[in-house]
Amino acid sequence: MATLARLQGRSAVIRNQYYYRNSVVNQFRKKENDAAIKIQSWFRGCKVRAYIRYLYKKVTIIQKWWRSYLGRQQYQLMVKVAYYTMKMNLYNTMAVRIQRRWRGYRIRKYCFNYYYLKEYLKAVSETNDVIREALEEFAEMKEKEERKADLEREEKKRDYQARKMHYLLSTKQIPGVYNSPFRREPDPWELQLQKAKPLTHRKPNIKQKCSINLSSWLECTRSRSFPQSEILPPINRKQCQGPFRDLSEVLQQRYKPLEPTLRVAEPISELKEAREAFRREELVLNIHENVFLPFSTYHKNKEKYRPSVHSSSKYGAASYGHQHFRDENPQKWVNSKCYVLMLLT
Amino acid sequence: MSQRQVLQVFEQYQKARTQFVQMVAELATRPQNIETLQNAGVMSLLRPLLLDVVPTIQQTAALALGRLANYNDDLAEAVVKGDILPQLVYSLAEQNRFYKKAAAFVLRAVGKHSPQLAQAIVDCGALDTLVICLEDFDPGVKEAAAWALGYIARHNAELSQAVVDAGAVPLLVLCIQEPEIALKRIAASALSDISKHSPELAQTVVDAGAIAHLAQMILNPDPKLKRQVLSALSQIAKHSVDLAEMVVEAEIFPVVLTCLKDKDEYVKKNASTLIREIAKHTPELSQLIVNAGGVAAVIDCIGSCKGNIRLPGIMMLGYVAAHSENLAMAVIISKGVPQLSVCLSEEPEDHIKAAAAWTLGQIGRHTPEHARAVAVTNTLPVLLCLYMSTESSEDLQIKVLPHDSKARRLFVTSGGLKKVQEIKAEPGSLLQEYINSINNCYPEEIVRYYSPGYSDTLLQRVDSYQPLIN
């Protein structure tokens, strides 16, 4: 207790002391606190930074690995694609080469066959030559025909001339114009004149106007086959003499249609014709030309014997039909005996 | 007055009338009299004479009218306006053959001038009577009727259709089979006139069985008949492939080639027209003609004649060559190109030159080989000369050019390019396009070298050049 008392006795001092000391320390307290904080913050900062640096290192490593992995993967893909395109290009070029060859071959063989074309063109030119020749020949023939016709015409003209000049022919007594006695041979005209027949005198020209008119009446297609009386008579008609009937009556008489009797209308050889017609009709109905021979021996001597086609052939008679009727193969027979038909009664 | 004196008056009148119509008919044959006759009012005088009691006067009056109407379309119109046609048509059915012939002649003379006049004839109902006349016994009447029908059908498709509807075609086909050459000729010409307008009309003619009869007559010796027959066949064949094949199936082929050697020029022309009309349709038909040697015959024919007669032959070669390169090659080996270049250089007419140039273009356009075949015959300088005078021959040069380097070179050395550059074409025109396509065949320096004014620009560049000495 003493202690307590002592302490209590000293408490005032202690209080003073406490106060005093506190006031001394208070002066430095903030500064020290600040310094401590600074030191701590610096240290802690260092620590954290070191840690972060450490983490960064790790992260870099991870990223490096990951990225390299991804890169490798992508690279592989690219390589694959490049390889594929290269391959496809190669295949394509190869396919083009094959197709080119094939198409060329096919088109040359079937479409633009050079040799075929050559041949065709050759054929065409040959045909052309043939046609040209034929046409040339045709034209020549035509020309020849024409020349011949010209010659003939000229010949005719000359003949006519000779006939016209026939009076210039020399007689026994007097030589003609073309037969000069001072020449060794007579002129060719003289010979021609000798051959020619003199022209006869021309007949006086008969006026046919009237008859033409009449014929034109006759050939009318319609009702007026003869002139009707109300039409005026033709002008150039000669004046008739004597008492004649009326013109229209005469014409009617003249041009009325012919009405022959039955005896005249029928031909005189009618019976003969009827027989002929009958015979012809029979001929049409005949089946064959050969005359049917009756069943008697009378004709046999007259008619020639006709052998049948089989026996008269120079290749010999065929055995088929009278010696055998079907193919025979003895090896296939079961036995050599004939097949006997058993008749059951 | 005795009866005789009375009759004498009539006789005199009749004599005067006869003399009048005969004189008018004779005067109408000369063109210089026609105007005077017209002014004297001949139409109104002839009209009553058509109804005269004497048939000779009727016929002669009709003949005179026909001659007048034949002269020009004014007079033909006067005939139509004078209401003469119904009278003619009415009496065409009634009268004798001389009158029928004369009346058909009038109808033909009126109908030949214009479609309107022909239509007027159709409106009168003349077709039916004309068709009845085709059944007449007299070949002269048939001929006149066929002639009139042909002239009516010639104008346009409607009139042809009217003729066909009147039932003329089968009768015309019968007329072809008659023995008279003149009738055959005119019936063939009428068929040709009918079938030329449309495929349907041609089909009608074919359905009447005309082709077989026409084809038979190709070998007839009469050249005028041959002309008409060939023309009818070509008018039938021109419309469609089917019709052309039907014509070919009548086995005209080796036979028609003989017509190309005929003396008559028009037979040649019509024969080559026929071949052309057949060849233009398909490569197969062309091939058939080539195989029959038709190309060689046509080429020979081109060589043997001049002028317009060549034209269808030249075009036929072009059509054949246009179908395929093999056919073009066939034309080349048939020695067609030299013949064409001869045509090109010696023909005076532009359109024939144009056709020859077109044909050369068709031959040369296929491959370099073809182009060379065209170029080696020395055609290009000729083309070039033509080029200066005609623009029509323009487009073929292009067709020859693009394939062959040799041809191109020849073109440059012959001065063609220079001329092409000298042409002043307005931009955007067809000509400019042609020029551009020619220019595309060559490198640019060459084109510039040959352009006009190139030397000037070069000199200008020399002037403006700053020397680099100091």
PDB file of N, CA and C in Angstrom, chain A residues 209-293:
ATOM      1  N   LYS A 209     -64.088 -12.613-197.090  1.00  0.00           N
ATOM      2  CA  LYS A 209     -64.619 -11.849-195.971  1.00  0.00           C
ATOM      3  C   LYS A 209     -65.982 -12.388-195.532  1.00  0.00           C
ATOM      4  N   CYS A 210     -66.762 -12.666-196.540  1.00  0.00           N
ATOM      5  CA  CYS A 210     -68.116 -13.118-196.259  1.00  0.00           C
ATOM      6  C   CYS A 210     -68.109 -14.402-195.449  1.00  0.00           C
ATOM      7  N   SER A 211     -67.248 -15.328-195.905  1.00  0.00           N
ATOM      8  CA  SER A 211     -67.236 -16.632-195.252  1.00  0.00           C
ATOM      9  C   SER A 211     -66.700 -16.497-193.826  1.00  0.00           C
ATOM     10  N   ILE A 212     -65.733 -15.582-193.654  1.00  0.00           N
ATOM     11  CA  ILE A 212     -65.190 -15.396-192.301  1.00  0.00           C
ATOM     12  C   ILE A 212     -66.297 -14.935-191.377  1.00  0.00           C
ATOM     13  N   ASN A 213     -67.092 -13.978-191.912  1.00  0.00           N
ATOM     14  CA  ASN A 213     -68.204 -13.501-191.108  1.00  0.00           C
ATOM     15  C   ASN A 213     -69.132 -14.628-190.707  1.00  0.00           C
ATOM     16  N   LEU A 214     -69.413 -15.428-191.726  1.00  0.00           N
ATOM     17  CA  LEU A 214     -70.338 -16.512-191.484  1.00  0.00           C
ATOM     18  C   LEU A 214     -69.782 -17.501-190.470  1.00  0.00           C
ATOM     19  N   SER A 215     -68.494 -17.805-190.661  1.00  0.00           N
ATOM     20  CA  SER A 215     -67.909 -18.784-189.736  1.00  0.00           C
ATOM     21  C   SER A 215     -67.904 -18.213-188.328  1.00  0.00           C
ATOM     22  N   SER A 216     -67.686 -16.888-188.255  1.00  0.00           N
ATOM     23  CA  SER A 216     -67.704 -16.314-186.925  1.00  0.00           C
ATOM     24  C   SER A 216     -69.093 -16.438-186.315  1.00  0.00           C
ATOM     25  N   TRP A 217     -70.092 -16.375-187.158  1.00  0.00           N
ATOM     26  CA  TRP A 217     -71.434 -16.614-186.636  1.00  0.00           C
ATOM     27  C   TRP A 217     -71.562 -18.030-186.134  1.00  0.00           C
ATOM     28  N   LEU A 218     -70.968 -18.928-186.938  1.00  0.00           N
ATOM     29  CA  LEU A 218     -71.149 -20.339-186.598  1.00  0.00           C
ATOM     30  C   LEU A 218     -70.492 -20.698-185.286  1.00  0.00           C
ATOM     31  N   GLU A 219     -69.359 -20.054-185.036  1.00  0.00           N
ATOM     32  CA  GLU A 219     -68.616 -20.481-183.870  1.00  0.00           C
ATOM     33  C   GLU A 219     -69.053 -19.795-182.593  1.00  0.00           C
ATOM     34  N   CYS A 220     -70.115 -19.079-182.665  1.00  0.00           N
ATOM     35  CA  CYS A 220     -70.641 -18.458-181.460  1.00  0.00           C
ATOM     36  C   CYS A 220     -70.969 -19.537-180.447  1.00  0.00           C
ATOM     37  N   THR A 221     -70.744 -19.186-179.231  1.00  0.00           N
ATOM     38  CA  THR A 221     -70.989 -20.193-178.214  1.00  0.00           C
ATOM     39  C   THR A 221     -72.426 -20.170-177.726  1.00  0.00           C
ATOM     40  N   ARG A 222     -73.081 -19.034-177.919  1.00  0.00           N
ATOM     41  CA  ARG A 222     -74.404 -18.912-177.340  1.00  0.00           C
ATOM     42  C   ARG A 222     -75.504 -19.141-178.372  1.00  0.00           C
ATOM     43  N   SER A 223     -76.650 -18.617-178.059  1.00  0.00           N
ATOM     44  CA  SER A 223     -77.869 -18.951-178.800  1.00  0.00           C
ATOM     45  C   SER A 223     -77.822 -18.621-180.289  1.00  0.00           C
ATOM     46  N   ARG A 224     -77.035 -17.593-180.658  1.00  0.00           N
ATOM     47  CA  ARG A 224     -77.104 -17.163-182.053  1.00  0.00           C
ATOM     48  C   ARG A 224     -76.228 -18.028-182.949  1.00  0.00           C
ATOM     49  N   SER A 225     -76.668 -19.202-183.251  1.00  0.00           N
ATOM     50  CA  SER A 225     -75.842 -20.003-184.144  1.00  0.00           C
ATOM     51  C   SER A 225     -76.126 -19.649-185.600  1.00  0.00           C
ATOM     52  N   PHE A 226     -77.122 -18.864-185.855  1.00  0.00           N
ATOM     53  CA  PHE A 226     -77.300 -18.339-187.220  1.00  0.00           C
ATOM     54  C   PHE A 226     -77.888 -16.949-187.098  1.00  0.00           C
ATOM     55  N   PRO A 227     -77.653 -16.115-188.101  1.00  0.00           N
ATOM     56  CA  PRO A 227     -78.090 -14.725-187.988  1.00  0.00           C
ATOM     57  C   PRO A 227     -79.613 -14.632-187.892  1.00  0.00           C
ATOM     58  N   GLN A 228     -80.042 -13.749-187.034  1.00  0.00           N
ATOM     59  CA  GLN A 228     -81.488 -13.590-186.893  1.00  0.00           C
ATOM     60  C   GLN A 228     -81.968 -12.488-187.832  1.00  0.00           C
ATOM     61  N   SER A 229     -83.192 -12.570-188.093  1.00  0.00           N
ATOM     62  CA  SER A 229     -83.683 -11.735-189.193  1.00  0.00           C
ATOM     63  C   SER A 229     -83.702 -10.246-188.856  1.00  0.00           C
ATOM     64  N   GLU A 230     -83.756  -9.903-187.545  1.00  0.00           N
ATOM     65  CA  GLU A 230     -83.843  -8.482-187.270  1.00  0.00           C
ATOM     66  C   GLU A 230     -82.506  -7.768-187.492  1.00  0.00           C
ATOM     67  N   ILE A 231     -81.436  -8.551-187.638  1.00  0.00           N
ATOM     68  CA  ILE A 231     -80.156  -7.915-187.927  1.00  0.00           C
ATOM     69  C   ILE A 231     -80.074  -7.673-189.424  1.00  0.00           C
ATOM     70  N   LEU A 232     -79.455  -6.512-189.736  1.00  0.00           N
ATOM     71  CA  LEU A 232     -79.353  -6.169-191.146  1.00  0.00           C
ATOM     72  C   LEU A 232     -78.472  -7.166-191.883  1.00  0.00           C
ATOM     73  N   PRO A 233     -78.786  -7.427-193.154  1.00  0.00           N
ATOM     74  CA  PRO A 233     -77.948  -8.333-193.934  1.00  0.00           C
ATOM     75  C   PRO A 233     -76.587  -7.710-194.159  1.00  0.00           C
ATOM     76  N   PRO A 234     -75.534  -8.515-194.338  1.00  0.00           N
ATOM     77  CA  PRO A 234     -74.203  -7.978-194.598  1.00  0.00           C
ATOM     78  C   PRO A 234     -74.215  -7.052-195.798  1.00  0.00           C
ATOM     79  N   ILE A 235     -73.324  -6.027-195.716  1.00  0.00           N
ATOM     80  CA  ILE A 235     -73.346  -5.005-196.760  1.00  0.00           C
ATOM     81  C   ILE A 235     -72.819  -5.536-198.070  1.00  0.00           C
ATOM     82  N   ASN A 236     -71.724  -6.272-197.985  1.00  0.00           N
ATOM     83  CA  ASN A 236     -71.039  -6.625-199.213  1.00  0.00           C
ATOM     84  C   ASN A 236     -71.660  -7.848-199.906  1.00  0.00           C
ATOM     85  N   ARG A 237     -72.884  -8.074-199.595  1.00  0.00           N
ATOM     86  CA  ARG A 237     -73.549  -9.203-200.234  1.00  0.00           C
ATOM     87  C   ARG A 237     -73.809  -8.867-201.701  1.00  0.00           C
ATOM     88  N   LYS A 238     -73.523  -9.873-202.540  1.00  0.00           N
ATOM     89  CA  LYS A 238     -73.811  -9.682-203.980  1.00  0.00           C
ATOM     90  C   LYS A 238     -75.331  -9.654-204.184  1.00  0.00           C
ATOM     91  N   GLN A 239     -75.703  -8.837-205.108  1.00  0.00           N
ATOM     92  CA  GLN A 239     -77.143  -8.765-205.386  1.00  0.00           C
ATOM     93  C   GLN A 239     -77.594 -10.087-205.999  1.00  0.00           C
ATOM     94  N   CYS A 240     -78.563 -10.722-205.384  1.00  0.00           N
ATOM     95  CA  CYS A 240     -79.039 -12.004-205.896  1.00  0.00           C
ATOM     96  C   CYS A 240     -80.003 -11.764-207.058  1.00  0.00           C
ATOM     97  N   GLN A 241     -79.951 -12.688-207.981  1.00  0.00           N
ATOM     98  CA  GLN A 241     -80.866 -12.570-209.118  1.00  0.00           C
ATOM     99  C   GLN A 241     -81.950 -13.621-209.009  1.00  0.00           C
ATOM    100  N   GLY A 242     -83.048 -13.259-209.475  1.00  0.00           N
ATOM    101  CA  GLY A 242     -84.133 -14.226-209.504  1.00  0.00           C
ATOM    102  C   GLY A 242     -84.905 -14.257-208.213  1.00  0.00           C
ATOM    103  N   PRO A 243     -86.032 -14.885-208.259  1.00  0.00           N
ATOM    104  CA  PRO A 243     -86.864 -14.962-207.047  1.00  0.00           C
ATOM    105  C   PRO A 243     -86.315 -16.001-206.088  1.00  0.00           C
ATOM    106  N   PHE A 244     -85.815 -15.515-204.954  1.00  0.00           N
ATOM    107  CA  PHE A 244     -85.284 -16.441-203.950  1.00  0.00           C
ATOM    108  C   PHE A 244     -86.078 -16.323-202.674  1.00  0.00           C
ATOM    109  N   ARG A 245     -85.899 -17.305-201.869  1.00  0.00           N
ATOM    110  CA  ARG A 245     -86.566 -17.256-200.564  1.00  0.00           C
ATOM    111  C   ARG A 245     -85.894 -16.231-199.664  1.00  0.00           C
ATOM    112  N   ASP A 246     -86.538 -15.973-198.557  1.00  0.00           N
ATOM    113  CA  ASP A 246     -85.985 -15.040-197.575  1.00  0.00           C
ATOM    114  C   ASP A 246     -84.646 -15.594-197.048  1.00  0.00           C
ATOM    115  N   LEU A 247     -83.718 -14.667-196.832  1.00  0.00           N
ATOM    116  CA  LEU A 247     -82.366 -15.073-196.468  1.00  0.00           C
ATOM    117  C   LEU A 247     -82.316 -15.888-195.180  1.00  0.00           C
ATOM    118  N   SER A 248     -83.058 -15.402-194.196  1.00  0.00           N
ATOM    119  CA  SER A 248     -82.993 -16.095-192.913  1.00  0.00           C
ATOM    120  C   SER A 248     -83.535 -17.508-193.027  1.00  0.00           C
ATOM    121  N   GLU A 249     -84.561 -17.641-193.873  1.00  0.00           N
ATOM    122  CA  GLU A 249     -85.131 -18.979-194.058  1.00  0.00           C
ATOM    123  C   GLU A 249     -84.103 -19.915-194.686  1.00  0.00           C
ATOM    124  N   VAL A 250     -83.414 -19.376-195.685  1.00  0.00           N
ATOM    125  CA  VAL A 250     -82.383 -20.172-196.363  1.00  0.00           C
ATOM    126  C   VAL A 250     -81.289 -20.567-195.384  1.00  0.00           C
ATOM    127  N   LEU A 251     -80.889 -19.586-194.600  1.00  0.00           N
ATOM    128  CA  LEU A 251     -79.793 -19.862-193.663  1.00  0.00           C
ATOM    129  C   LEU A 251     -80.205 -20.902-192.631  1.00  0.00           C
ATOM    130  N   GLN A 252     -81.447 -20.765-192.202  1.00  0.00           N
ATOM    131  CA  GLN A 252     -81.945 -21.737-191.233  1.00  0.00           C
ATOM    132  C   GLN A 252     -81.914 -23.142-191.814  1.00  0.00           C
ATOM    133  N   GLN A 253     -82.356 -23.202-193.064  1.00  0.00           N
ATOM    134  CA  GLN A 253     -82.320 -24.486-193.752  1.00  0.00           C
ATOM    135  C   GLN A 253     -80.893 -25.017-193.838  1.00  0.00           C
ATOM    136  N   ARG A 254     -80.037 -24.055-194.156  1.00  0.00           N
ATOM    137  CA  ARG A 254     -78.642 -24.447-194.433  1.00  0.00           C
ATOM    138  C   ARG A 254     -77.951 -24.918-193.157  1.00  0.00           C
ATOM    139  N   TYR A 255     -78.228 -24.227-192.080  1.00  0.00           N
ATOM    140  CA  TYR A 255     -77.452 -24.513-190.871  1.00  0.00           C
ATOM    141  C   TYR A 255     -78.237 -25.230-189.797  1.00  0.00           C
ATOM    142  N   LYS A 256     -79.325 -25.812-190.156  1.00  0.00           N
ATOM    143  CA  LYS A 256     -80.035 -26.534-189.100  1.00  0.00           C
ATOM    144  C   LYS A 256     -79.269 -27.814-188.791  1.00  0.00           C
ATOM    145  N   PRO A 257     -79.332 -28.246-187.571  1.00  0.00           N
ATOM    146  CA  PRO A 257     -78.523 -29.415-187.199  1.00  0.00           C
ATOM    147  C   PRO A 257     -78.951 -30.651-187.976  1.00  0.00           C
ATOM    148  N   LEU A 258     -77.949 -31.498-188.232  1.00  0.00           N
ATOM    149  CA  LEU A 258     -78.169 -32.702-189.019  1.00  0.00           C
ATOM    150  C   LEU A 258     -78.950 -33.722-188.205  1.00  0.00           C
ATOM    151  N   GLU A 259     -80.000 -34.269-188.827  1.00  0.00           N
ATOM    152  CA  GLU A 259     -80.750 -35.308-188.107  1.00  0.00           C
ATOM    153  C   GLU A 259     -80.799 -36.556-188.979  1.00  0.00           C
ATOM    154  N   PRO A 260     -79.789 -37.358-188.949  1.00  0.00           N
ATOM    155  CA  PRO A 260     -79.741 -38.528-189.828  1.00  0.00           C
ATOM    156  C   PRO A 260     -80.719 -39.604-189.365  1.00  0.00           C
ATOM    157  N   THR A 261     -81.085 -40.464-190.296  1.00  0.00           N
ATOM    158  CA  THR A 261     -81.937 -41.604-189.926  1.00  0.00           C
ATOM    159  C   THR A 261     -81.107 -42.598-189.146  1.00  0.00           C
ATOM    160  N   LEU A 262     -81.780 -43.485-188.510  1.00  0.00           N
ATOM    161  CA  LEU A 262     -81.068 -44.449-187.676  1.00  0.00           C
ATOM    162  C   LEU A 262     -80.084 -45.258-188.514  1.00  0.00           C
ATOM    163  N   ARG A 263     -80.484 -45.562-189.733  1.00  0.00           N
ATOM    164  CA  ARG A 263     -79.636 -46.386-190.590  1.00  0.00           C
ATOM    165  C   ARG A 263     -78.341 -45.654-190.936  1.00  0.00           C
ATOM    166  N   VAL A 264     -78.496 -44.349-191.171  1.00  0.00           N
ATOM    167  CA  VAL A 264     -77.309 -43.574-191.515  1.00  0.00           C
ATOM    168  C   VAL A 264     -76.472 -43.292-190.280  1.00  0.00           C
ATOM    169  N   ALA A 265     -77.165 -43.085-189.164  1.00  0.00           N
ATOM    170  CA  ALA A 265     -76.434 -42.730-187.960  1.00  0.00           C
ATOM    171  C   ALA A 265     -75.555 -43.864-187.466  1.00  0.00           C
ATOM    172  N   GLU A 266     -76.044 -45.081-187.635  1.00  0.00           N
ATOM    173  CA  GLU A 266     -75.251 -46.230-187.187  1.00  0.00           C
ATOM    174  C   GLU A 266     -74.170 -46.519-188.216  1.00  0.00           C
ATOM    175  N   PRO A 267     -73.021 -46.937-187.822  1.00  0.00           N
ATOM    176  CA  PRO A 267     -71.981 -47.266-188.789  1.00  0.00           C
ATOM    177  C   PRO A 267     -72.309 -48.534-189.546  1.00  0.00           C
ATOM    178  N   ILE A 268     -71.710 -48.650-190.716  1.00  0.00           N
ATOM    179  CA  ILE A 268     -72.055 -49.776-191.577  1.00  0.00           C
ATOM    180  C   ILE A 268     -71.472 -51.070-191.037  1.00  0.00           C
ATOM    181  N   SER A 269     -70.369 -50.981-190.359  1.00  0.00           N
ATOM    182  CA  SER A 269     -69.689 -52.197-189.883  1.00  0.00           C
ATOM    183  C   SER A 269     -70.020 -52.466-188.433  1.00  0.00           C
ATOM    184  N   GLU A 270     -71.246 -52.180-188.085  1.00  0.00           N
ATOM    185  CA  GLU A 270     -71.558 -52.249-186.663  1.00  0.00           C
ATOM    186  C   GLU A 270     -71.425 -53.651-186.097  1.00  0.00           C
ATOM    187  N   LEU A 271     -71.856 -54.618-186.882  1.00  0.00           N
ATOM    188  CA  LEU A 271     -71.814 -55.995-186.411  1.00  0.00           C
ATOM    189  C   LEU A 271     -70.374 -56.403-186.101  1.00  0.00           C
ATOM    190  N   LYS A 272     -69.525 -56.043-187.027  1.00  0.00           N
ATOM    191  CA  LYS A 272     -68.116 -56.394-186.861  1.00  0.00           C
ATOM    192  C   LYS A 272     -67.548 -55.755-185.585  1.00  0.00           C
ATOM    193  N   GLU A 273     -67.906 -54.517-185.443  1.00  0.00           N
ATOM    194  CA  GLU A 273     -67.405 -53.793-184.276  1.00  0.00           C
ATOM    195  C   GLU A 273     -67.937 -54.382-182.989  1.00  0.00           C
ATOM    196  N   ALA A 274     -69.189 -54.783-183.031  1.00  0.00           N
ATOM    197  CA  ALA A 274     -69.774 -55.378-181.835  1.00  0.00           C
ATOM    198  C   ALA A 274     -69.048 -56.665-181.479  1.00  0.00           C
ATOM    199  N   ARG A 275     -68.735 -57.437-182.516  1.00  0.00           N
ATOM    200  CA  ARG A 275     -67.995 -58.673-182.268  1.00  0.00           C
ATOM    201  C   ARG A 275     -66.635 -58.382-181.639  1.00  0.00           C
ATOM    202  N   GLU A 276     -65.999 -57.379-182.215  1.00  0.00           N
ATOM    203  CA  GLU A 276     -64.665 -57.005-181.732  1.00  0.00           C
ATOM    204  C   GLU A 276     -64.738 -56.582-180.263  1.00  0.00           C
ATOM    205  N   ALA A 277     -65.776 -55.808-179.970  1.00  0.00           N
ATOM    206  CA  ALA A 277     -65.953 -55.329-178.593  1.00  0.00           C
ATOM    207  C   ALA A 277     -66.178 -56.501-177.655  1.00  0.00           C
ATOM    208  N   PHE A 278     -66.973 -57.448-178.115  1.00  0.00           N
ATOM    209  CA  PHE A 278     -67.269 -58.617-177.293  1.00  0.00           C
ATOM    210  C   PHE A 278     -65.976 -59.391-177.002  1.00  0.00           C
ATOM    211  N   ARG A 279     -65.202 -59.561-178.090  1.00  0.00           N
ATOM    212  CA  ARG A 279     -63.949 -60.297-177.958  1.00  0.00           C
ATOM    213  C   ARG A 279     -63.012 -59.609-176.963  1.00  0.00           C
ATOM    214  N   ARG A 280     -62.978 -58.297-177.080  1.00  0.00           N
ATOM    215  CA  ARG A 280     -62.106 -57.531-176.185  1.00  0.00           C
ATOM    216  C   ARG A 280     -62.531 -57.692-174.733  1.00  0.00           C
ATOM    217  N   GLU A 281     -63.820 -57.670-174.563  1.00  0.00           N
ATOM    218  CA  GLU A 281     -64.328 -57.810-173.198  1.00  0.00           C
ATOM    219  C   GLU A 281     -63.951 -59.168-172.616  1.00  0.00           C
ATOM    220  N   GLU A 282     -64.058 -60.178-173.482  1.00  0.00           N
ATOM    221  CA  GLU A 282     -63.694 -61.524-173.038  1.00  0.00           C
ATOM    222  C   GLU A 282     -62.224 -61.593-172.656  1.00  0.00           C
ATOM    223  N   LEU A 283     -61.433 -60.914-173.476  1.00  0.00           N
ATOM    224  CA  LEU A 283     -59.995 -60.917-173.246  1.00  0.00           C
ATOM    225  C   LEU A 283     -59.670 -60.339-171.882  1.00  0.00           C
ATOM    226  N   VAL A 284     -60.440 -59.323-171.523  1.00  0.00           N
ATOM    227  CA  VAL A 284     -60.196 -58.667-170.239  1.00  0.00           C
ATOM    228  C   VAL A 284     -60.492 -59.628-169.097  1.00  0.00           C
ATOM    229  N   LEU A 285     -61.530 -60.443-169.300  1.00  0.00           N
ATOM    230  CA  LEU A 285     -61.937 -61.319-168.193  1.00  0.00           C
ATOM    231  C   LEU A 285     -61.076 -62.566-168.093  1.00  0.00           C
ATOM    232  N   ASN A 286     -60.262 -62.850-169.099  1.00  0.00           N
ATOM    233  CA  ASN A 286     -59.427 -64.046-169.075  1.00  0.00           C
ATOM    234  C   ASN A 286     -58.462 -64.033-167.909  1.00  0.00           C
ATOM    235  N   ILE A 287     -58.234 -65.210-167.368  1.00  0.00           N
ATOM    236  CA  ILE A 287     -57.264 -65.287-166.282  1.00  0.00           C
ATOM    237  C   ILE A 287     -55.871 -65.510-166.837  1.00  0.00           C
ATOM    238  N   HIS A 288     -55.735 -66.431-167.795  1.00  0.00           N
ATOM    239  CA  HIS A 288     -54.421 -66.573-168.424  1.00  0.00           C
ATOM    240  C   HIS A 288     -54.592 -66.778-169.900  1.00  0.00           C
ATOM    241  N   GLU A 289     -53.435 -66.639-170.575  1.00  0.00           N
ATOM    242  CA  GLU A 289     -53.467 -66.605-172.028  1.00  0.00           C
ATOM    243  C   GLU A 289     -53.609 -67.991-172.650  1.00  0.00           C
ATOM    244  N   ASN A 290     -53.067 -68.996-171.962  1.00  0.00           N
ATOM    245  CA  ASN A 290     -53.011 -70.329-172.583  1.00  0.00           C
ATOM    246  C   ASN A 290     -54.416 -70.894-172.779  1.00  0.00           C
ATOM    247  N   VAL A 291     -54.548 -71.522-173.877  1.00  0.00           N
ATOM    248  CA  VAL A 291     -55.867 -72.083-174.187  1.00  0.00           C
ATOM    249  C   VAL A 291     -56.107 -73.311-173.310  1.00  0.00           C
ATOM    250  N   PHE A 292     -57.289 -73.364-172.802  1.00  0.00           N
ATOM    251  CA  PHE A 292     -57.601 -74.530-171.973  1.00  0.00           C
ATOM    252  C   PHE A 292     -57.846 -75.740-172.867  1.00  0.00           C
ATOM    253  N   LEU A 293     -57.153 -76.831-172.576  1.00  0.00           N
ATOM    254  CA  LEU A 293     -57.274 -78.005-173.449  1.00  0.00           C
ATOM    255  C   LEU A 293     -58.315 -78.945-172.880  1.00  0.00           C
TER     256      LEU A 293
END
